[in-house]
Coordinates of C-alpha atoms in Angstrom, one line a residue:
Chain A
X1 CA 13.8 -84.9 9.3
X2 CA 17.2 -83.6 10.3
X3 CA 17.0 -81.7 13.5
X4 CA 19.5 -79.6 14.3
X5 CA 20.2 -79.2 18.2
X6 CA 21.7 -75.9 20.1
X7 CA 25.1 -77.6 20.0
X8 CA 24.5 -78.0 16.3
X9 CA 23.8 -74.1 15.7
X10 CA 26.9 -73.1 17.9
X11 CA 28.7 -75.4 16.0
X12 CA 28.0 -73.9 12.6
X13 CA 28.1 -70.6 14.3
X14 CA 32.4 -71.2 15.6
X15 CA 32.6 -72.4 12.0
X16 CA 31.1 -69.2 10.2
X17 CA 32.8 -66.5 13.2
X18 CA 29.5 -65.5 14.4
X19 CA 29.1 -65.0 18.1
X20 CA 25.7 -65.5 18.5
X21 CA 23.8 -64.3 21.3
X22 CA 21.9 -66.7 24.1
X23 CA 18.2 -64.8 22.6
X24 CA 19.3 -65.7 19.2
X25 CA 20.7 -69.4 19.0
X26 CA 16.8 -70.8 19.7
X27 CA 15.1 -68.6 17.0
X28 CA 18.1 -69.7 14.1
X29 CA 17.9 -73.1 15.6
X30 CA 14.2 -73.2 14.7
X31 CA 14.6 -71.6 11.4
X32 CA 17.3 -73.7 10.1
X33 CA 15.8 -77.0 10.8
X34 CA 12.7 -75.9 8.8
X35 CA 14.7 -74.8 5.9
X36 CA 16.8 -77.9 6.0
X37 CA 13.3 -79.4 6.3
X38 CA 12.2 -77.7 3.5
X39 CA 15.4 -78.3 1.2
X40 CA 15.2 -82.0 1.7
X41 CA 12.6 -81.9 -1.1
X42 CA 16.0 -82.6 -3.3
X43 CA 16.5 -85.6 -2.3
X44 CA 13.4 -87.2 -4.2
X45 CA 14.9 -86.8 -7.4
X46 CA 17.3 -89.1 -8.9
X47 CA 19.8 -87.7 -9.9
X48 CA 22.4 -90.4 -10.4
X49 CA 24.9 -89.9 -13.3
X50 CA 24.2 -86.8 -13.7
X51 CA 27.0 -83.5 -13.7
X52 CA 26.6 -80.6 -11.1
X53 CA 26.3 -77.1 -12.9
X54 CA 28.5 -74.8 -10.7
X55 CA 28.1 -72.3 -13.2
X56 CA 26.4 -71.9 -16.4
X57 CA 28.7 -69.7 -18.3
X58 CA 31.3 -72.0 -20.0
X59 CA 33.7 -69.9 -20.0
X60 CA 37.1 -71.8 -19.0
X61 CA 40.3 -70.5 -17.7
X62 CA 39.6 -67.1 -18.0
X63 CA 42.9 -65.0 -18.0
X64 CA 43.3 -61.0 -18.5
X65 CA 46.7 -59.6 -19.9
X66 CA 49.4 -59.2 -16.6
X67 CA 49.7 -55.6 -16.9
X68 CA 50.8 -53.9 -13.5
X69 CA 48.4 -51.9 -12.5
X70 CA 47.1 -49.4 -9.3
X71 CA 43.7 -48.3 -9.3
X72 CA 43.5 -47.9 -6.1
X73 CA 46.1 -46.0 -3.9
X74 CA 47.5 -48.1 -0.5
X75 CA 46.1 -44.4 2.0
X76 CA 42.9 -44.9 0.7
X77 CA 42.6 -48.4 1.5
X78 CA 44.1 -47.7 4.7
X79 CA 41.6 -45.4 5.9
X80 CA 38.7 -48.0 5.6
X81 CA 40.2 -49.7 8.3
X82 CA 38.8 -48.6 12.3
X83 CA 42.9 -48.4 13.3
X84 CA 46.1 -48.6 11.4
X85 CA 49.7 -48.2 12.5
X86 CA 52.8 -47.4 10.7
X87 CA 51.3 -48.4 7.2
X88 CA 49.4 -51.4 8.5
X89 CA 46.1 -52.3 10.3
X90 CA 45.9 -52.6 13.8
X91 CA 44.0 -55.4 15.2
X92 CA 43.9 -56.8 19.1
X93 CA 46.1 -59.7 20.1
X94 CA 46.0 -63.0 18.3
X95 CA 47.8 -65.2 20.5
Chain B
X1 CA 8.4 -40.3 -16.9
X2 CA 11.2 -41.4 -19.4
X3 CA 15.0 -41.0 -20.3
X4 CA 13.9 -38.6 -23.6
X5 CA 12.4 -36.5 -21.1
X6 CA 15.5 -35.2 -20.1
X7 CA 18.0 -32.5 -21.8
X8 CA 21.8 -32.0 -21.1
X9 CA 20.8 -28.1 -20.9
X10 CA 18.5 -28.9 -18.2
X11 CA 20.8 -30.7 -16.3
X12 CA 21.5 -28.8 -12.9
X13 CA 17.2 -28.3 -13.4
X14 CA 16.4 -32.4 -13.2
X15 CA 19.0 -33.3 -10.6
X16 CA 17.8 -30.4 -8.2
X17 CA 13.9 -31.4 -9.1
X18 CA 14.7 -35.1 -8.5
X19 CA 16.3 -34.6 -5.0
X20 CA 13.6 -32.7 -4.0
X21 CA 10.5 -34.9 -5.1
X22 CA 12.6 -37.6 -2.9
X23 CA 12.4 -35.3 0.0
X24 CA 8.9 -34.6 -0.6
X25 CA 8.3 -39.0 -0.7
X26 CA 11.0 -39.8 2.1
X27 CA 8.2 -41.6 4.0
X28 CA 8.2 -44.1 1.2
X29 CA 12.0 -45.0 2.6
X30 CA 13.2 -44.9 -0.5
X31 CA 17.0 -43.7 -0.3
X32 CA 19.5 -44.7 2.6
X33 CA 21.9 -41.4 1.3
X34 CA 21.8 -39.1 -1.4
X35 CA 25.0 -37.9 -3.6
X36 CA 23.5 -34.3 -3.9
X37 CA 26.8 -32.8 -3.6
X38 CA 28.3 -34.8 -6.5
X39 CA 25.9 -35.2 -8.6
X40 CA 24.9 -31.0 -8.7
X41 CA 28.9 -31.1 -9.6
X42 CA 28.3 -33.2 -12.3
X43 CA 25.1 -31.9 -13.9
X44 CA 26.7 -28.6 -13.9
X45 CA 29.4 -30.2 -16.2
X46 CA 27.4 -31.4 -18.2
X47 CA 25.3 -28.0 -18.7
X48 CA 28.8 -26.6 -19.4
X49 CA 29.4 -29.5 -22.0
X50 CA 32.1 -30.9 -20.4
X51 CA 30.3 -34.4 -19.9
X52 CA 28.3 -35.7 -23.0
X53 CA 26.7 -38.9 -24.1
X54 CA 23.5 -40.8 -24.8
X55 CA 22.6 -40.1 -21.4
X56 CA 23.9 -36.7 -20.4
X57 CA 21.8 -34.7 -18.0
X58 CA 19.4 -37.8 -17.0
X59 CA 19.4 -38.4 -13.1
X60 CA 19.1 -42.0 -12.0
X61 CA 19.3 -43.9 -8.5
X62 CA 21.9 -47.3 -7.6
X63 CA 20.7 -49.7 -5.3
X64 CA 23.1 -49.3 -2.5
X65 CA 24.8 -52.3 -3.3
X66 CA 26.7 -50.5 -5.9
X67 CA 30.0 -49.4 -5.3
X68 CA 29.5 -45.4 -5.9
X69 CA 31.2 -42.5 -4.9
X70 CA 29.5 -39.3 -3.1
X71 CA 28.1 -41.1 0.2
X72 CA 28.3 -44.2 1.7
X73 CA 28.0 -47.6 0.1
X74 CA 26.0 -49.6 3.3
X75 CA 24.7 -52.7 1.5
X76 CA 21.4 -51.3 3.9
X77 CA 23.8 -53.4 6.6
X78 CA 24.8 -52.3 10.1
X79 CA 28.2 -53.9 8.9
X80 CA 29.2 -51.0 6.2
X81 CA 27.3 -48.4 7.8
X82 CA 30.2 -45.7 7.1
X83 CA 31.8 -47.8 4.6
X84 CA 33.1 -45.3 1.4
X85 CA 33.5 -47.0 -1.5
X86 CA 37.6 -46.1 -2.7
X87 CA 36.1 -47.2 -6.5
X88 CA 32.8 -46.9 -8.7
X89 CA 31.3 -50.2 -10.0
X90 CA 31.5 -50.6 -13.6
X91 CA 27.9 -50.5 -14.0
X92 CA 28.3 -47.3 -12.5
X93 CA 31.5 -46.0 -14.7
X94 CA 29.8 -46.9 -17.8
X95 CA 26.5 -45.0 -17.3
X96 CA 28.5 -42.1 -16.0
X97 CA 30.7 -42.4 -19.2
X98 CA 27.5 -41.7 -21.0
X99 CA 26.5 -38.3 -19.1
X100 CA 23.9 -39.9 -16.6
X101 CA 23.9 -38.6 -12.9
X102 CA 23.4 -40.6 -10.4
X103 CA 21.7 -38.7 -7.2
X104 CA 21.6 -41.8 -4.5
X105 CA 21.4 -45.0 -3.7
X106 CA 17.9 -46.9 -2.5
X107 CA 17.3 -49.4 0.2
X108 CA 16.7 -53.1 -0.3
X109 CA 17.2 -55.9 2.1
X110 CA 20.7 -56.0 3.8
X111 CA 23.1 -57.5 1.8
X112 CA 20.0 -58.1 -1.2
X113 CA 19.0 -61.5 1.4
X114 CA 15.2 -61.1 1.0
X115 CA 12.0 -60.7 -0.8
X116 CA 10.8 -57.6 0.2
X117 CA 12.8 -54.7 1.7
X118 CA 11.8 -55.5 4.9
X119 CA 15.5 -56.9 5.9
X120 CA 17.0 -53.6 6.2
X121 CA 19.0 -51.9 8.5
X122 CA 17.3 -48.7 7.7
X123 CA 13.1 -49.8 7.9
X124 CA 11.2 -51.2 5.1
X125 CA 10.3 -49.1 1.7
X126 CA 6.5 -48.9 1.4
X127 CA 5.0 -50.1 -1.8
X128 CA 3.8 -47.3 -4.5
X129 CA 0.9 -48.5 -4.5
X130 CA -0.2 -48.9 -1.1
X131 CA 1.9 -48.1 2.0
X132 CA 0.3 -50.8 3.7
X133 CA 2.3 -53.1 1.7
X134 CA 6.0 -54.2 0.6
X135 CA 7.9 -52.7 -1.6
X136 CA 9.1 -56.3 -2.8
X137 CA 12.5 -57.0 -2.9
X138 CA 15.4 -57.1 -2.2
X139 CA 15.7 -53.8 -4.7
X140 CA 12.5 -52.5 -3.2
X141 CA 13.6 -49.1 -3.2
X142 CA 14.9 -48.5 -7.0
X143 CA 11.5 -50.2 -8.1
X144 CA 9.3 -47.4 -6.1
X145 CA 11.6 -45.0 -7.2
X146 CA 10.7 -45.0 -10.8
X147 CA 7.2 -46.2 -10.2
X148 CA 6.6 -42.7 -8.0
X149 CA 8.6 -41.3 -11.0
X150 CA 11.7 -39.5 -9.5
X151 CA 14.0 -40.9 -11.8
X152 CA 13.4 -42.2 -15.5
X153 CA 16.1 -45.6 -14.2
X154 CA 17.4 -47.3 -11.3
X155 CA 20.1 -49.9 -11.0
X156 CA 19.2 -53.0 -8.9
X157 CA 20.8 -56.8 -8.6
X158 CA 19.3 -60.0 -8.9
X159 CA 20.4 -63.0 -7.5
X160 CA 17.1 -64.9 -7.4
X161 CA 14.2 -62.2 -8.7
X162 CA 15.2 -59.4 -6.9
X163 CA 14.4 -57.0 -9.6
X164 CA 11.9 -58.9 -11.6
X165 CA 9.5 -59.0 -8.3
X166 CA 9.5 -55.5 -6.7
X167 CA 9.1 -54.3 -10.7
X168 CA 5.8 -56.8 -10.9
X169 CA 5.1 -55.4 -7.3
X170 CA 5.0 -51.9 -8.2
X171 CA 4.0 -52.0 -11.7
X172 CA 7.4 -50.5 -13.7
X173 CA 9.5 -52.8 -15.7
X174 CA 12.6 -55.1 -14.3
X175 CA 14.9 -56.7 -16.3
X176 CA 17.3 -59.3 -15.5
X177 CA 20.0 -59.7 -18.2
X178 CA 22.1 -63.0 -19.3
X179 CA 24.2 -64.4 -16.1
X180 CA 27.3 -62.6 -17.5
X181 CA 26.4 -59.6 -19.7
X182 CA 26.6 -57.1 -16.9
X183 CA 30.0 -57.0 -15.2
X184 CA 29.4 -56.9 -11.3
X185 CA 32.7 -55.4 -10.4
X186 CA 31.9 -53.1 -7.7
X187 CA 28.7 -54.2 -6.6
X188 CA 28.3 -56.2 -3.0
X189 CA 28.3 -59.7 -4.1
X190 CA 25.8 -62.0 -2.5
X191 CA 25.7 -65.4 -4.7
X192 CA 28.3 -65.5 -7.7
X193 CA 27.0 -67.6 -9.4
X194 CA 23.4 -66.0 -10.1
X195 CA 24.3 -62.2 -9.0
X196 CA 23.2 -60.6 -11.9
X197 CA 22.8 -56.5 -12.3
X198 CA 20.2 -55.1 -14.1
X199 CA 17.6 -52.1 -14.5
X200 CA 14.0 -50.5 -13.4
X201 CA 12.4 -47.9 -16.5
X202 CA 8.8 -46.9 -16.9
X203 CA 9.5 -48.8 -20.3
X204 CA 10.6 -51.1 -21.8
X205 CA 12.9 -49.3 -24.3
X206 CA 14.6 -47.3 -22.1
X207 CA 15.3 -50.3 -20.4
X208 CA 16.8 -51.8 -23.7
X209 CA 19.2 -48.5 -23.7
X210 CA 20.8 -48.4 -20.0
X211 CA 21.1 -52.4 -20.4
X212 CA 23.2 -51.6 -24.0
X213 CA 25.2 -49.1 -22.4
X214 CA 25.7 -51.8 -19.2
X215 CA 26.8 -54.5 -21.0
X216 CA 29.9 -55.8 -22.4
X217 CA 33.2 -57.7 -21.1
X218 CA 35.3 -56.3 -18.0
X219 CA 38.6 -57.7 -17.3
X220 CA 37.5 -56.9 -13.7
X221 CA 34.8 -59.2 -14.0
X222 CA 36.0 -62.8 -15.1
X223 CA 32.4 -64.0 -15.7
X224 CA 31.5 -61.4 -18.1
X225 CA 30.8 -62.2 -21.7
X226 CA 32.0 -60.9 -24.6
X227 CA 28.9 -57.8 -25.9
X228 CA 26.3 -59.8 -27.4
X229 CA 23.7 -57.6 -26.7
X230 CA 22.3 -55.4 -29.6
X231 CA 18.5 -53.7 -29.3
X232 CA 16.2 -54.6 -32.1
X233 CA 13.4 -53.0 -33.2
X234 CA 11.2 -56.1 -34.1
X235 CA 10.2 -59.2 -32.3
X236 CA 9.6 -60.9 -34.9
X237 CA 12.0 -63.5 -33.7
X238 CA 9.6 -64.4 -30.9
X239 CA 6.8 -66.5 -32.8
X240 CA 6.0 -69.5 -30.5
X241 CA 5.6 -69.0 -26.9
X242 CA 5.2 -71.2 -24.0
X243 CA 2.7 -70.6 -21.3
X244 CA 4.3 -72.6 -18.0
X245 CA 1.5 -74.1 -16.7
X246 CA 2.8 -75.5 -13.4
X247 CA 3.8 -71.9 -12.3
X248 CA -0.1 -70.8 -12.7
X249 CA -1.0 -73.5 -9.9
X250 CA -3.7 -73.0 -7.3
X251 CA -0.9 -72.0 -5.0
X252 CA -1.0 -68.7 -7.8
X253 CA -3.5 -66.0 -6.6
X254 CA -7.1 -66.0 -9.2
X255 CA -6.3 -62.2 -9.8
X256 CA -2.3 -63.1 -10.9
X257 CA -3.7 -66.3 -13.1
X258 CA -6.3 -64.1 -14.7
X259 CA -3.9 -60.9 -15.3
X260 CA -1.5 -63.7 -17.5
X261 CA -4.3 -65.7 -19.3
X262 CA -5.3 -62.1 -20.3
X263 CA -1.8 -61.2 -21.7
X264 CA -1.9 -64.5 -23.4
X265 CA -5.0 -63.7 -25.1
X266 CA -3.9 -60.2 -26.3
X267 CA -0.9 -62.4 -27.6
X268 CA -2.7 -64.3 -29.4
X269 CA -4.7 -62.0 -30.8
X270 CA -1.5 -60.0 -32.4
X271 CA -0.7 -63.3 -34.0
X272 CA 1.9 -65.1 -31.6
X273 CA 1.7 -68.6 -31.2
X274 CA 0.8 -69.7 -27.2
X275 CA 0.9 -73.2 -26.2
X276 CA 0.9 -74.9 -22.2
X277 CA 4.3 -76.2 -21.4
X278 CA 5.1 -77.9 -18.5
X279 CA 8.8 -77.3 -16.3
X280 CA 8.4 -79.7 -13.7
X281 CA 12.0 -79.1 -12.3
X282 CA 10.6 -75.8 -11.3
X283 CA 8.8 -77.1 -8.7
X284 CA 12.4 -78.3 -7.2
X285 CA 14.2 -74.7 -7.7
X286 CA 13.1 -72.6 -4.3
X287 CA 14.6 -75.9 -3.1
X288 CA 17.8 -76.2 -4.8
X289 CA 18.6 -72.5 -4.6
X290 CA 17.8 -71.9 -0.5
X291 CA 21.1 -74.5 -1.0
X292 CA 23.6 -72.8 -3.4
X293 CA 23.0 -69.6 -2.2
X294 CA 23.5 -69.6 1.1
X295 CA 27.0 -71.9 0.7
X296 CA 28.1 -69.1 -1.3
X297 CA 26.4 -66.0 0.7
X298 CA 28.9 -68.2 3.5
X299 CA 32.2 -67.9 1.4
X300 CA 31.4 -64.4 -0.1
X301 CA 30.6 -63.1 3.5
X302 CA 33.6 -64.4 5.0
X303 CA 35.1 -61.2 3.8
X304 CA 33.5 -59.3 6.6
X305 CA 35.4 -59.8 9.5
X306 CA 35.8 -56.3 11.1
X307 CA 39.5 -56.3 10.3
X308 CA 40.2 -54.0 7.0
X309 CA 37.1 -52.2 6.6
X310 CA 33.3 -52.4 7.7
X311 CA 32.1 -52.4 11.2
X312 CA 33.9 -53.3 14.6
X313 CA 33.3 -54.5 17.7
X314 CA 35.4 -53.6 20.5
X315 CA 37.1 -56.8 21.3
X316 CA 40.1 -58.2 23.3
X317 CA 41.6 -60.6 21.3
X318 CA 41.5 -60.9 17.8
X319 CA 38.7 -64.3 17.4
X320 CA 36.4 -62.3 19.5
X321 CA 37.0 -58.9 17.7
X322 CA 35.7 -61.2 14.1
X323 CA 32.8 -62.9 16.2
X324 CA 31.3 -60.0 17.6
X325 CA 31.4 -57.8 14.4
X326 CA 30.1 -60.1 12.6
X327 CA 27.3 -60.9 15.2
X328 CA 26.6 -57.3 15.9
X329 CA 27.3 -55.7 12.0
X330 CA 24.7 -58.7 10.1
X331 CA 20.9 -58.8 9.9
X332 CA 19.1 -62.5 11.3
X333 CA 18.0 -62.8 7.6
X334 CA 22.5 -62.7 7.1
X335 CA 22.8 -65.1 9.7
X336 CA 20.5 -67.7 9.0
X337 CA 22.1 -68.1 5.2
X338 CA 25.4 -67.9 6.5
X339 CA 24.6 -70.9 8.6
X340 CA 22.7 -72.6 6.3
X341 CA 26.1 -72.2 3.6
X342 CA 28.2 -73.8 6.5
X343 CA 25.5 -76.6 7.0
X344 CA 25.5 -77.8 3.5
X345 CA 29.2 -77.0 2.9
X346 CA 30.2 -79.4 6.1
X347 CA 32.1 -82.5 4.9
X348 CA 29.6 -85.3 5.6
X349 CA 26.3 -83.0 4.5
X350 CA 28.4 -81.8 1.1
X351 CA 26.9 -84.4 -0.9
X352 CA 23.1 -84.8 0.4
X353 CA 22.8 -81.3 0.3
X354 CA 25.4 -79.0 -2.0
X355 CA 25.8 -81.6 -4.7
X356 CA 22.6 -82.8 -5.2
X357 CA 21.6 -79.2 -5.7
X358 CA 23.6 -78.5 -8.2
X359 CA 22.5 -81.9 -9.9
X360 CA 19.2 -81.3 -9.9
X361 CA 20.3 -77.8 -11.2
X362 CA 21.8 -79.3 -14.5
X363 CA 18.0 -81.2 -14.6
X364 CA 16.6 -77.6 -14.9
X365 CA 18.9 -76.2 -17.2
X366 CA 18.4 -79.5 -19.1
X367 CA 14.5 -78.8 -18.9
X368 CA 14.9 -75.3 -19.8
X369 CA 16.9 -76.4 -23.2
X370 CA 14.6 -78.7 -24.2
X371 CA 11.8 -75.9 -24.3
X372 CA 13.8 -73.3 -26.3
X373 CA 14.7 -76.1 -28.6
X374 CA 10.3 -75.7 -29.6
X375 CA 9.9 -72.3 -28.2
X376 CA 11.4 -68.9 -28.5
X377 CA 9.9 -67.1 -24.8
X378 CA 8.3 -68.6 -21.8
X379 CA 5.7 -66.6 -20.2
X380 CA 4.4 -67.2 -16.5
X381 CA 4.0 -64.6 -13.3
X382 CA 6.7 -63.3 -11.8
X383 CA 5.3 -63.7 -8.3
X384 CA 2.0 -65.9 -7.0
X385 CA 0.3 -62.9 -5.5
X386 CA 0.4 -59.2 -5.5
X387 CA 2.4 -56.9 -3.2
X388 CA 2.0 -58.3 0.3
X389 CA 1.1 -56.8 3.5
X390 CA 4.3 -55.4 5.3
X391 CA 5.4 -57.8 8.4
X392 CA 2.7 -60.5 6.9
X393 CA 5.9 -62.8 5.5
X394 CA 8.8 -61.8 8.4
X395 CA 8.2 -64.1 10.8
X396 CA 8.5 -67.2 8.5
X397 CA 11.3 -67.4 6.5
X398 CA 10.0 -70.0 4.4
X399 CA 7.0 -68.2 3.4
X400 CA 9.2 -65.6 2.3
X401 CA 11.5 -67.8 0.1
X402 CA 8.6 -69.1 -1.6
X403 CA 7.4 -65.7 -2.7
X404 CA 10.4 -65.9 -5.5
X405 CA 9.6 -69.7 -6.9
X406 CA 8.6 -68.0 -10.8
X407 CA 11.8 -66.2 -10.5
X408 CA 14.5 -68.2 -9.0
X409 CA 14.1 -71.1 -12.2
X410 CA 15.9 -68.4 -14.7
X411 CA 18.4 -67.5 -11.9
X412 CA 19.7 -70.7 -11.9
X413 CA 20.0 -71.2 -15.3
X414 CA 21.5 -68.0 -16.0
X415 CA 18.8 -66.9 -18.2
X416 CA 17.4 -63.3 -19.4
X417 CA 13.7 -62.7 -18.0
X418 CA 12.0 -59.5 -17.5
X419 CA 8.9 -58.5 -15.3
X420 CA 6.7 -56.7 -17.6
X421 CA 3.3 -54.7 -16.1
X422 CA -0.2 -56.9 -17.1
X423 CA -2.5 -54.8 -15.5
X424 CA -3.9 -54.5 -11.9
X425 CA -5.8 -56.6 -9.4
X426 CA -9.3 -55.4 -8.6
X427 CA -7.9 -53.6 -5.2
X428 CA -5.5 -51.9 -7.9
X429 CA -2.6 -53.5 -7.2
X430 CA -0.1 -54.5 -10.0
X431 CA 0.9 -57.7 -11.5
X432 CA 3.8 -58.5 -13.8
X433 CA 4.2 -61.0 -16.3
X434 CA 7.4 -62.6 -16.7
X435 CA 9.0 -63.3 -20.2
X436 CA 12.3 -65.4 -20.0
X437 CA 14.2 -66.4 -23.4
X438 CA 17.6 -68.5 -23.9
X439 CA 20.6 -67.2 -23.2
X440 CA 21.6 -64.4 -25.1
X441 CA 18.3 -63.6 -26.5
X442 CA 18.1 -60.5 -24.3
X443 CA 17.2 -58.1 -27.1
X444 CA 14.3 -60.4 -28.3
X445 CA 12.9 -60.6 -24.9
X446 CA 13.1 -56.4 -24.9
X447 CA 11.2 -56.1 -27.8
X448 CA 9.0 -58.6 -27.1
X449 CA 7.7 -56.2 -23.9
X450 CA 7.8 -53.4 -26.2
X451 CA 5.2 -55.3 -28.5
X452 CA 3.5 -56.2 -24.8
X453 CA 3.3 -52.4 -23.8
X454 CA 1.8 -51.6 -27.3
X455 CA -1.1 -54.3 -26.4
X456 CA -2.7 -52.3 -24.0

């Protein structure tokens, strides 16, 4: 069985931009190693030679005609954001 | 109750009757918001005659998934909380196109991750049946809506059975269309390549109309297919049918088996041909799915970072600012997929895990054609058991997952299946039968239940 260790779950967390709180990182670290648990049913089936589906549709290179088009207007996307500034969203220092 | 029930004349009449029988039911948790406002607007238009169509005057409720305008679009998440939607889904354009009012939008489990309603930002919705027990889920409350009858349709998504289980759970019909005949523009995504939008009805031929009206291609939606879907008045398509015997295991509740081998009977007895069939790689799907899903819940969550819309955290610097809304704006049941779509995405677990998944997914598919090459409908349960108690499943994830093992199969494969009532357990509780077809055969599958609704 895989077992995934605190370092393991704050790993994955940094990956996925969660900042997971101390109470938490024990409970997820519990549940995921039982799901991984559970998930490594897979790996008793052969499945050598054979193609992953990704999707089941077929369809290939799907295009649309490159009409310009606005359906939404730039102030209404604007106002979902929590701050904006001159036209733009605000957001706290990166560097 | 049902759609021919309802009159453009009578518009203002059904809107204003609906929105109060949901006040009078509100401790069933059904809605997170109503769209009162809008929707009075809009059934006065169509009194006037300004709005017309095939469903003009008849109210109906969106999961709140949906993209829709009128109140807030929450995804029953902390995360869009006071998110408004700036466009309508197409799901949504389309049945508005027609004349049909939609009055709110139900709860399910935040961001559709769950089984039974009970993920929610906003408290469980209790079954119809018996408040004592879930609503099922994840589109808990657009099942309970129709089943208490305060709207003739609701709109609900499913990525893995979460409209073909809270239907069996509350005894209305669910159907889940072709991967691709729906366009899911607008809608929430969760897993692309399973999402699948799709409809609650007392019935199983009003179902066959809100799914025609649904259907079709949307440039906006690159999956969609071109309109295949035409209703039929005759099943007589279906002839052979295939009972699955490995999903009416010991693991399946006596009351569940005994509901199905009744249907079958009945089946038989109205001349269909029933044989056992076996789909072994169903056995391997809870399995293969609790992989793909979550790696693409990861990359389709990513989106919510706090920055252009959705929640915030107060935050100093801009790493911290996407940490903490994230941490603070998703459910644990969020959390734990997003983490396991990292795990099986990381380079070094990509192939054990993500790969072989979708490996032992072209297996099923393969399984799947092989069937429909001697049959024209598989019939099995859509769960193993009845509603559950509420908080019996919430502790272990696992448990949970495994409550959608006769659904996810058709998920995967991208095929129609619908959750048809067959009758009650001896505490009254319902059951559904699941009927699943080939791709495309959507309309057989309809009229099929049709024929099954005529049986009792």
């Amino acid at each position: 069985m895989n077992s995934i260790s605190r370092d393991d779950v704050l790993q994955l967390a940094a990956l996925s931009s969660l900042s997971l709180q101390d109470d938490e990182i024990d409970s997820l670290r519990a549940d995921l190693s039982r799901i991984l648990h559970f998930v490594e049913k897979l790996s008793e089936l052969d499945t050598t030679g054979v193609k992953p589906t990704y999707q089941v549709t077929g369809l290939l290179n799907v295009s649309r005609p490159d009409e310009v088009s606005q359906p939404i207007e730039t102030e209404v996307l604007l106002s979902l954001a929590k701050e904006t500034n001159d036209n733009q969203i605000k957001v706290p220092k990166v560097l | 109750m049902k759609i021919s029930d309802f009159k453009p004349n009578n518009a203002v009449e059904s809107v204003t009757q609906a929105l109060e029988k949901l006040e009078k039911l509100k401790d069933y948790n059904i809605t997170i918001s109503t769209t009162a406002e809008r929707a009075l607007d809009r059934a006065e238009q169509v009194e006037r005659g300004e709005i017309t169509g095939r469903l003009a005057g008849v109210p109906f409720l969106a999961k709140d998934n949906f993209l829709v305008f009128g109140s807030p679009t929450t995804a029953a998440s902390k995360m869009l909380a006071s998110f408004n939607a700036p466009i309508q889904a197409t799901a949504i354009e389309k049945l508005e196109a027609e004349g049909a009012i939609c009055i709110g939008k139900t709860n399910l489990d935040s961001f559709a991750h769950g089984g039974s309603t009970e993920n929610s930002a906003y408290g469980p919705t209790l079954n119809s049946i018996d408040k004592t027990r879930v609503a099922g889920g994840s589109s808990g409350g657009s099942a309970v809506a129709v089943a208490l009858d305060i709207v003739p349709f609701a709109l609900g998504t499913d990525t893995g059975g979460s409209i073909r289980q809270p239907a069996s759970f509350n005894g209305v019909v669910g159907v889940k269309p072709t991967y691709g005949a729906v366009s899911r523009y607008g809608v929430v995504a969760m897993a692309s390549s399973t999402d699948c939008i799709g409809c609650f009805t007392s019935n199983s031929s009003d179902a066959e109309l809100v799914i025609d009206i649904m259907s079709g291609k949307d440039v906006s939606d690159m999956t969609t297919l071109d309109d295949f879907f035409k209703p039929c008045e005759s099943s007589s398509k279906t002839k052979k049918i295939g009972l699955v015997k490995n999903m009416i295991n010991d693991d399946v509740d006596e009351d569940v088996r005994q509901r199905i081998y009744n249907l079958a009977e009945r089946l038989k007895s109205a001349g269909y041909t029933i044989e056992d069939v076996e789909l072994p790689m169903a056995d391997y799907a809870v399995a293969m799915y609790y992989i793909i899903v979550p790696a693409e819940i990861s990359s389709n969550l990513a989106r919510y970072d706090g920055v252009r819309y959705g929640y915030r955290s107060d935050s100093s610097s801009l790493a911290e600012l996407y940490g903490r809304s994230r941490d603070e704006g998703f459910e644990t049941e969020n959390k734990r997929r997003i983490l396991i779509g990292s795990y099986v995405l990381s380079s070094g677990y990509f192939d054990a895990y993500y790969q072989q998944a979708q490996r032992a997914r072209t297996l099923l598919c393969q399984e799947f054609d092989r069937l429909f090459e001697s049959y024209d409908v598989l019939l099995s349960p859509v769960a193993p058991t009845s509603a559950f108690k509420l908080g019996e499943k919430t502790t272990d994830p696992i448990k949970m997952y495994l409550a959608d093992t006769m659904t996810i199969p058709a998920s995967l494969a991208g095929l129609p299946a619908l959750s048809v009532p067959a009758g009650n357990t001896e505490e009254g509780l319902a059951v559904g039968a699941q009927i699943l077809g080939n791709r495309g055969r959507d309309s057989d599958l309809l009229a099929l239940a049709k024929e099954i609704e005529a049986l009792w």
